Structure formats: structure tokens, C-alpha cells
Short mmCIF file of C-alpha atoms in Angstrom, two decimals:
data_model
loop_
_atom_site.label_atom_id
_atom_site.label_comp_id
_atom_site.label_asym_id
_atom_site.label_seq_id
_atom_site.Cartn_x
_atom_site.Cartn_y
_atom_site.Cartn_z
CA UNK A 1 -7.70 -21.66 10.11
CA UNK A 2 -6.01 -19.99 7.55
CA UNK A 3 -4.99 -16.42 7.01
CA UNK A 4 -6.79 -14.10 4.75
CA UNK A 5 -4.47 -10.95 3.94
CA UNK A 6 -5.69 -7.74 2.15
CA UNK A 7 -3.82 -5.06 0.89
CA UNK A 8 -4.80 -1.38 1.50
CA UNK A 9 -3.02 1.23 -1.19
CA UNK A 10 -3.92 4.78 -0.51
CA UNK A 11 -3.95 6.80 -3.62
CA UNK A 12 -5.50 10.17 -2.82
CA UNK A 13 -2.73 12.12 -2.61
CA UNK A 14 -3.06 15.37 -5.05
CA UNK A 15 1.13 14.94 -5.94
CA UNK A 16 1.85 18.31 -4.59
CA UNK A 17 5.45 18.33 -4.32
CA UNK A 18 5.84 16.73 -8.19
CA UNK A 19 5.43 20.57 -9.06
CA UNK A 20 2.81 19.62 -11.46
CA UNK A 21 2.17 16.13 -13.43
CA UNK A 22 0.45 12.92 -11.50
CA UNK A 23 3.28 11.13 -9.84
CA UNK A 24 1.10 8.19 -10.32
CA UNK A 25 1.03 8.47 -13.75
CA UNK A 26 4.38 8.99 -14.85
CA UNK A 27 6.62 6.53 -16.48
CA UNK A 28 7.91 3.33 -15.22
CA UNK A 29 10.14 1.41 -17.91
CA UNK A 30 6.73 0.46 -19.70
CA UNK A 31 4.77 1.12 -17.83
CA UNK A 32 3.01 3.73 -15.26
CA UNK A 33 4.05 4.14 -11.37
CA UNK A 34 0.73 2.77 -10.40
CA UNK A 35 0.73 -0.12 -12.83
CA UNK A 36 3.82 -1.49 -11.35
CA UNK A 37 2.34 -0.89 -8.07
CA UNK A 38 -0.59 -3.25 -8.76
CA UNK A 39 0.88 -5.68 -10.89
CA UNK A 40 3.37 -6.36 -7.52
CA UNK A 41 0.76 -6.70 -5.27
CA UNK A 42 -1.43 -8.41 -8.09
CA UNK A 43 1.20 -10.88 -8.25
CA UNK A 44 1.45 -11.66 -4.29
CA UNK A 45 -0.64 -14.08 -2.22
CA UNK A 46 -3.15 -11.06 -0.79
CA UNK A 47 -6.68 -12.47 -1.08
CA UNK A 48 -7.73 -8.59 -2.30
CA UNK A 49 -6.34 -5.13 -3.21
CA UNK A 50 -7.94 -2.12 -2.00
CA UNK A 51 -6.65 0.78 -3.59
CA UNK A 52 -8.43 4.00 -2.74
CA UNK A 53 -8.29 7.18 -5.24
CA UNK A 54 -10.40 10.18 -4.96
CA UNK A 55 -13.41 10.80 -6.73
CA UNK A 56 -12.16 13.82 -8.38
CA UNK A 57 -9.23 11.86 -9.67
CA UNK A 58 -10.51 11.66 -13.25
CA UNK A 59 -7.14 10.94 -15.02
CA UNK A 60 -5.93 8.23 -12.22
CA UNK A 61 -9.65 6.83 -12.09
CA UNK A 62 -9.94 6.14 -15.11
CA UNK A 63 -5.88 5.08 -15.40
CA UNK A 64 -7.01 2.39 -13.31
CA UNK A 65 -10.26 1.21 -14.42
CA UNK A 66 -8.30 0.70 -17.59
CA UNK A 67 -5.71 -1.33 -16.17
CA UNK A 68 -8.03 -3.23 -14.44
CA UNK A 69 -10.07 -4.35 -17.95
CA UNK A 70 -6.75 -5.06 -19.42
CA UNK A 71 -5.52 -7.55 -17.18
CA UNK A 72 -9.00 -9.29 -15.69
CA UNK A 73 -7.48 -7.95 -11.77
CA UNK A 74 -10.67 -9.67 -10.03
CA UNK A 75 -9.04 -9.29 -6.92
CA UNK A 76 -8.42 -5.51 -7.63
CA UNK A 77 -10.84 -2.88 -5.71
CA UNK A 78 -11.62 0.55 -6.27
CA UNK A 79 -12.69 2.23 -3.70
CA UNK A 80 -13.49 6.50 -4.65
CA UNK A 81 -15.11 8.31 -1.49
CA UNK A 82 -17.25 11.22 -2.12
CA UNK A 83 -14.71 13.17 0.58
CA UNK A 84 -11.63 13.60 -0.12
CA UNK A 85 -9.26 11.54 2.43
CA UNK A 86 -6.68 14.17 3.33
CA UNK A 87 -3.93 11.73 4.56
CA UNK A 88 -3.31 8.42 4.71
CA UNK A 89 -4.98 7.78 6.97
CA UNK A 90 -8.46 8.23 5.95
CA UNK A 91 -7.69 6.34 3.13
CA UNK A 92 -6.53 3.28 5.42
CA UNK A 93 -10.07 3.80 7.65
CA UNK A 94 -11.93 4.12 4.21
CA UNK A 95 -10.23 0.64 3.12
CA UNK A 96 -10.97 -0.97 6.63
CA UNK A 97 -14.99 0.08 6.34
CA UNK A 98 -14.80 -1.29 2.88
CA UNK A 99 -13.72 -4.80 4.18
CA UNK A 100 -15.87 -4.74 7.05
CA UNK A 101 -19.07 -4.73 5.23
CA UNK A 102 -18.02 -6.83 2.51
CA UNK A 103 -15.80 -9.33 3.76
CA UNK A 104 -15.83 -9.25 8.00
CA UNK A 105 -12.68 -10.82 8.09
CA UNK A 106 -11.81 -12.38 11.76
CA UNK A 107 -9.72 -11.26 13.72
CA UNK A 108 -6.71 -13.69 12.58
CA UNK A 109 -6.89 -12.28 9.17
CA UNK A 110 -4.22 -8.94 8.32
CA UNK A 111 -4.64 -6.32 6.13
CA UNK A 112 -1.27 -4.81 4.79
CA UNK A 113 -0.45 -1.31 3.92
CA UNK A 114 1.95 0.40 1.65
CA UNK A 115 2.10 3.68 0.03
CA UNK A 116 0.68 3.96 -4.21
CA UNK A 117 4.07 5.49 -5.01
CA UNK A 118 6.40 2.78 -4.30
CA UNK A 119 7.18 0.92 -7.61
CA UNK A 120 10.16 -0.47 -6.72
CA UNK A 121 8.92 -2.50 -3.81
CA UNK A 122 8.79 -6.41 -4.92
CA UNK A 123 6.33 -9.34 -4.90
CA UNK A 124 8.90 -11.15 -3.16
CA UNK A 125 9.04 -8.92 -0.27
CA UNK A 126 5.64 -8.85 0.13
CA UNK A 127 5.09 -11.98 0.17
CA UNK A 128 8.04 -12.68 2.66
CA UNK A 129 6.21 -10.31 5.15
CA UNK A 130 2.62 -12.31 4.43
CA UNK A 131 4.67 -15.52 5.57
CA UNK A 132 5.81 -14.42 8.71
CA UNK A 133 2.67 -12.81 9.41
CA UNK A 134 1.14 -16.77 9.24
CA UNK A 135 3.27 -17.48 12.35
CA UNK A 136 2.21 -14.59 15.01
CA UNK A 137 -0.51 -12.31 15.89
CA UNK A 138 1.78 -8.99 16.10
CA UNK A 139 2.24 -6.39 13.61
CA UNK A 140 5.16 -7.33 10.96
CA UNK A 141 7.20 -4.80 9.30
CA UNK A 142 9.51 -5.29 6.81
CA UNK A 143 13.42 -3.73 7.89
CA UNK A 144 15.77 -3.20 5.33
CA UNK A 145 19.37 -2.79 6.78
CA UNK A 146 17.92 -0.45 10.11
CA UNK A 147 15.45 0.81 8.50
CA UNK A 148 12.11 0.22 8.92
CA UNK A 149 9.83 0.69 5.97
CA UNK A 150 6.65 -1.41 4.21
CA UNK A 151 4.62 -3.39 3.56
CA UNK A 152 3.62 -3.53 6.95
CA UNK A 153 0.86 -6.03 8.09
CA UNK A 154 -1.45 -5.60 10.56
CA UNK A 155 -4.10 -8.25 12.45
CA UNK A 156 -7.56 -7.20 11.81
CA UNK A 157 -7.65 -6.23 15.24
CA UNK A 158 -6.13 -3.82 15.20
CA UNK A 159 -8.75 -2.29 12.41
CA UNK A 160 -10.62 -0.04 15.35
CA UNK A 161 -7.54 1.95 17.11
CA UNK A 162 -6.69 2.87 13.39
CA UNK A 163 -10.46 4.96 13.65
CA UNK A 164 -10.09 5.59 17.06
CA UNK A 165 -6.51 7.56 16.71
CA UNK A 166 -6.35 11.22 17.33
CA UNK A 167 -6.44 13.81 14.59
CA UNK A 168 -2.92 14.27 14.99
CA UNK A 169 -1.92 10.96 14.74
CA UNK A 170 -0.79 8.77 12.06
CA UNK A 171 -0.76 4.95 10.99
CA UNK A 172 2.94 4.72 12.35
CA UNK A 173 2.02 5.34 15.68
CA UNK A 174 0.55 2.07 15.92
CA UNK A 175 4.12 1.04 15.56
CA UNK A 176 4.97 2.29 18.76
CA UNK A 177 2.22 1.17 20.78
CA UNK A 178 2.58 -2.44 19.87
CA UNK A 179 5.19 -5.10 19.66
CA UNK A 180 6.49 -5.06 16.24
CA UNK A 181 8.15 -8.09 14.26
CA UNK A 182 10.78 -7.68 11.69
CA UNK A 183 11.15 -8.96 8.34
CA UNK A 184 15.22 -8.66 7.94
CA UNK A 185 15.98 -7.73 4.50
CA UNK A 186 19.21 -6.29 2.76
CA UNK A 187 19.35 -2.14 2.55
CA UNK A 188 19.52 -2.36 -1.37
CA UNK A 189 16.09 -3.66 -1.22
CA UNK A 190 14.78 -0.52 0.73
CA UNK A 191 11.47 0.84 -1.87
CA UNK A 192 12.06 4.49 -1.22
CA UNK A 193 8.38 6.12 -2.16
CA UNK A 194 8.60 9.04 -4.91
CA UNK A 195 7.43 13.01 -3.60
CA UNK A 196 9.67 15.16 -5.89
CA UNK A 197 11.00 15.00 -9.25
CA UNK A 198 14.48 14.74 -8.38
CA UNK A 199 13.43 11.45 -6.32
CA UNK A 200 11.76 10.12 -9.43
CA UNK A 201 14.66 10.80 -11.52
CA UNK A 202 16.62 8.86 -8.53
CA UNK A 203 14.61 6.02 -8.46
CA UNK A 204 14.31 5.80 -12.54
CA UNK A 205 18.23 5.59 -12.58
CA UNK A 206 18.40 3.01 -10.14
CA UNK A 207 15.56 0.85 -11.58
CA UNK A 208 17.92 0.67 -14.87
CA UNK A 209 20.96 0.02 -13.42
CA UNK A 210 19.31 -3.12 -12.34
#
């Protein structure tokens, strides 16, 4: 049976550390952070996009609603809880319910994660990671040079230990509780995610040097 594999993208963050504007709003080239975000996983083999803002998020909400008219994402879904996720990994859990009840994928199918406020990570990747993912049941990270870094994709299994983690524990350490495959890819690919305004004017100059 094929694999079905669904993308989680947590977008509740409130953007502290930008010092003021919406990360996910600022410009890309043409376009907005979280546009390019989309479009890339828009443009990979994932059966469905989950991407999870808060409900108080007026200016990103409706960002996105927008984006989604524009360009007919069917496979695009918006998920807004009524509380607030206040780290990741609420979002992820709210993303997992969501599939649950609407989908109930088996346990063969993934579910991928990576961060809202990494535009310079690539269809290509993605979908490299959703390939080897076909050919085991562990989770699959992608590595660039040693460094270990998203998407990462998970078997649906693994969907209850991500609710059943302590408070004080994150997504990652699901990475080292179970066997991990690699995706091998060169450092220069690495999609370094965007807190503070001198890593967005980082990532701005390297995205037109390209």
C-alpha cells in the first residue's frame, strides 16, 4: 500500500525576537516568508498541508486565507485553535488531532514537520526526504553536512508519544528515543529558520546571491 504523507507547519509563534513586525509577513523577493513556505510544500508530493496559526492572528489569518483563494491550494489546511499553542509542540498535537478525525491515516502513512519560518528550504529536499521515507518505517531526517535539521518525517505511529511527552519536552526528543535515518545533503543546502532581524537580513542576502 502506498504512503500518504502530510505536512504539519506550526505558525503560532507571536515573532518575539523580530522586535516588532510579523516575521511571517515580511518580504521574500516577491513574495511573503509564509508564501514561499507554502508554495514549497504546495509544490511537493504531501497528500495535505496543515498549517496551524492562532486565532488571534488576524493579519497572518487572513495573509493566508488570501493566498489560499489566489492559488486554488485544495490541499492547503487551516487549522486556528481557540487556545493559543505556546510551542511547537501544541501546534504539532493540534495538527495530529486534525488528521485523526478527518483522515485516520494508518499507521504506514508519515506526517512531516518543519518550522513556518524557513523559506529557503526546497521542494526538492522535501521531496527527497518523502522518498526515503517510502523505503522504512523509522523516522527520516534530513542532514545537511553534520547537521541535522528538517523536514523531518515521522510514521503515524508515532502520532501518540508526541501527546504523551512531558511538559518539558519537545518534538526533538523523539529524535533521541528512536532510530533515526538520514537524508545526506550538502551544508549549503542547510534552511536556517529566521528569529531576529539580523538573521533575516542574513538569509535575504544569501537568497540573492543565488
Amino acid at each position: 500500500m502506498a504512503k500518504c504523507h502530510f505536512a504539519i507547519i506550526p505558525a503560532a509563534g507571536r515573532s518575539e525576537r523580530m522586535q516588532g513586525p510579523h516575521k511571517l509577513l515580511l518580504p521574500w523577493h516577491n513574495e511573503s516568508i509564509i508564501q514561499r513556505v507554502l508554495q514549497t510544500w504546495m509544490d511537493s508530493n504531501v497528500a495535505q498541508v496543515l498549517v496551524v496559526i492562532r486565532a488571534d492572528d488576524a493579519p497572518l489569518s487572513a495573509h493566508v486565507d488570501e493566498l489560499k483563494g489566489r492559488f486554488t491550494w485544495n490541499r492547503l489546511k487551516i487549522l486556528r485553535p481557540q487556545t493559543a499553542p505556546p510551542a511547537m509542540k501544541e501546534s504539532v498535537c493540534c495538527g495530529l488531532s486534525d488528521l485523526q478525525s478527518s483522515v485516520a491515516p494508518n499507521d504506514d502513512d508519515r506526517w512531516l514537520l518543519a518550522p513556518a519560518d524557513v523559506p529557503s528550504l526546497s521542494t526538492d529536499v522535501i521531496d527527497h526526504v518523502i522518498n526515503v521515507s517510502n523505503t522504512t518505517d523509522q523516522i527520516v531526517a534530513a542532514m545537511y553536512g553534520d547537521h541535522q535539521s528538517h523536514p523531518v518525517s515521522f510514521p503515524w505511529r508515532l502520532a501518540d508519544d508526541v501527546k504523551e511527552l512531558p511538559a518539558e519536552s519537545g518534538i526533538n526528543s523523539l529524535l533521541g528515543t528512536h532510530v533515526v535515518e538520514h537524508v545526506r545533503l550538502p551544508h549549503d543546502l542547510y534552511p536556517g529558520d529566521i528569529d531576529t532581524p539580523g538573521e533575516y537580513e542574513s538569509a535575504l542576502r544569501a537568497f540573492r546571491r543565488e
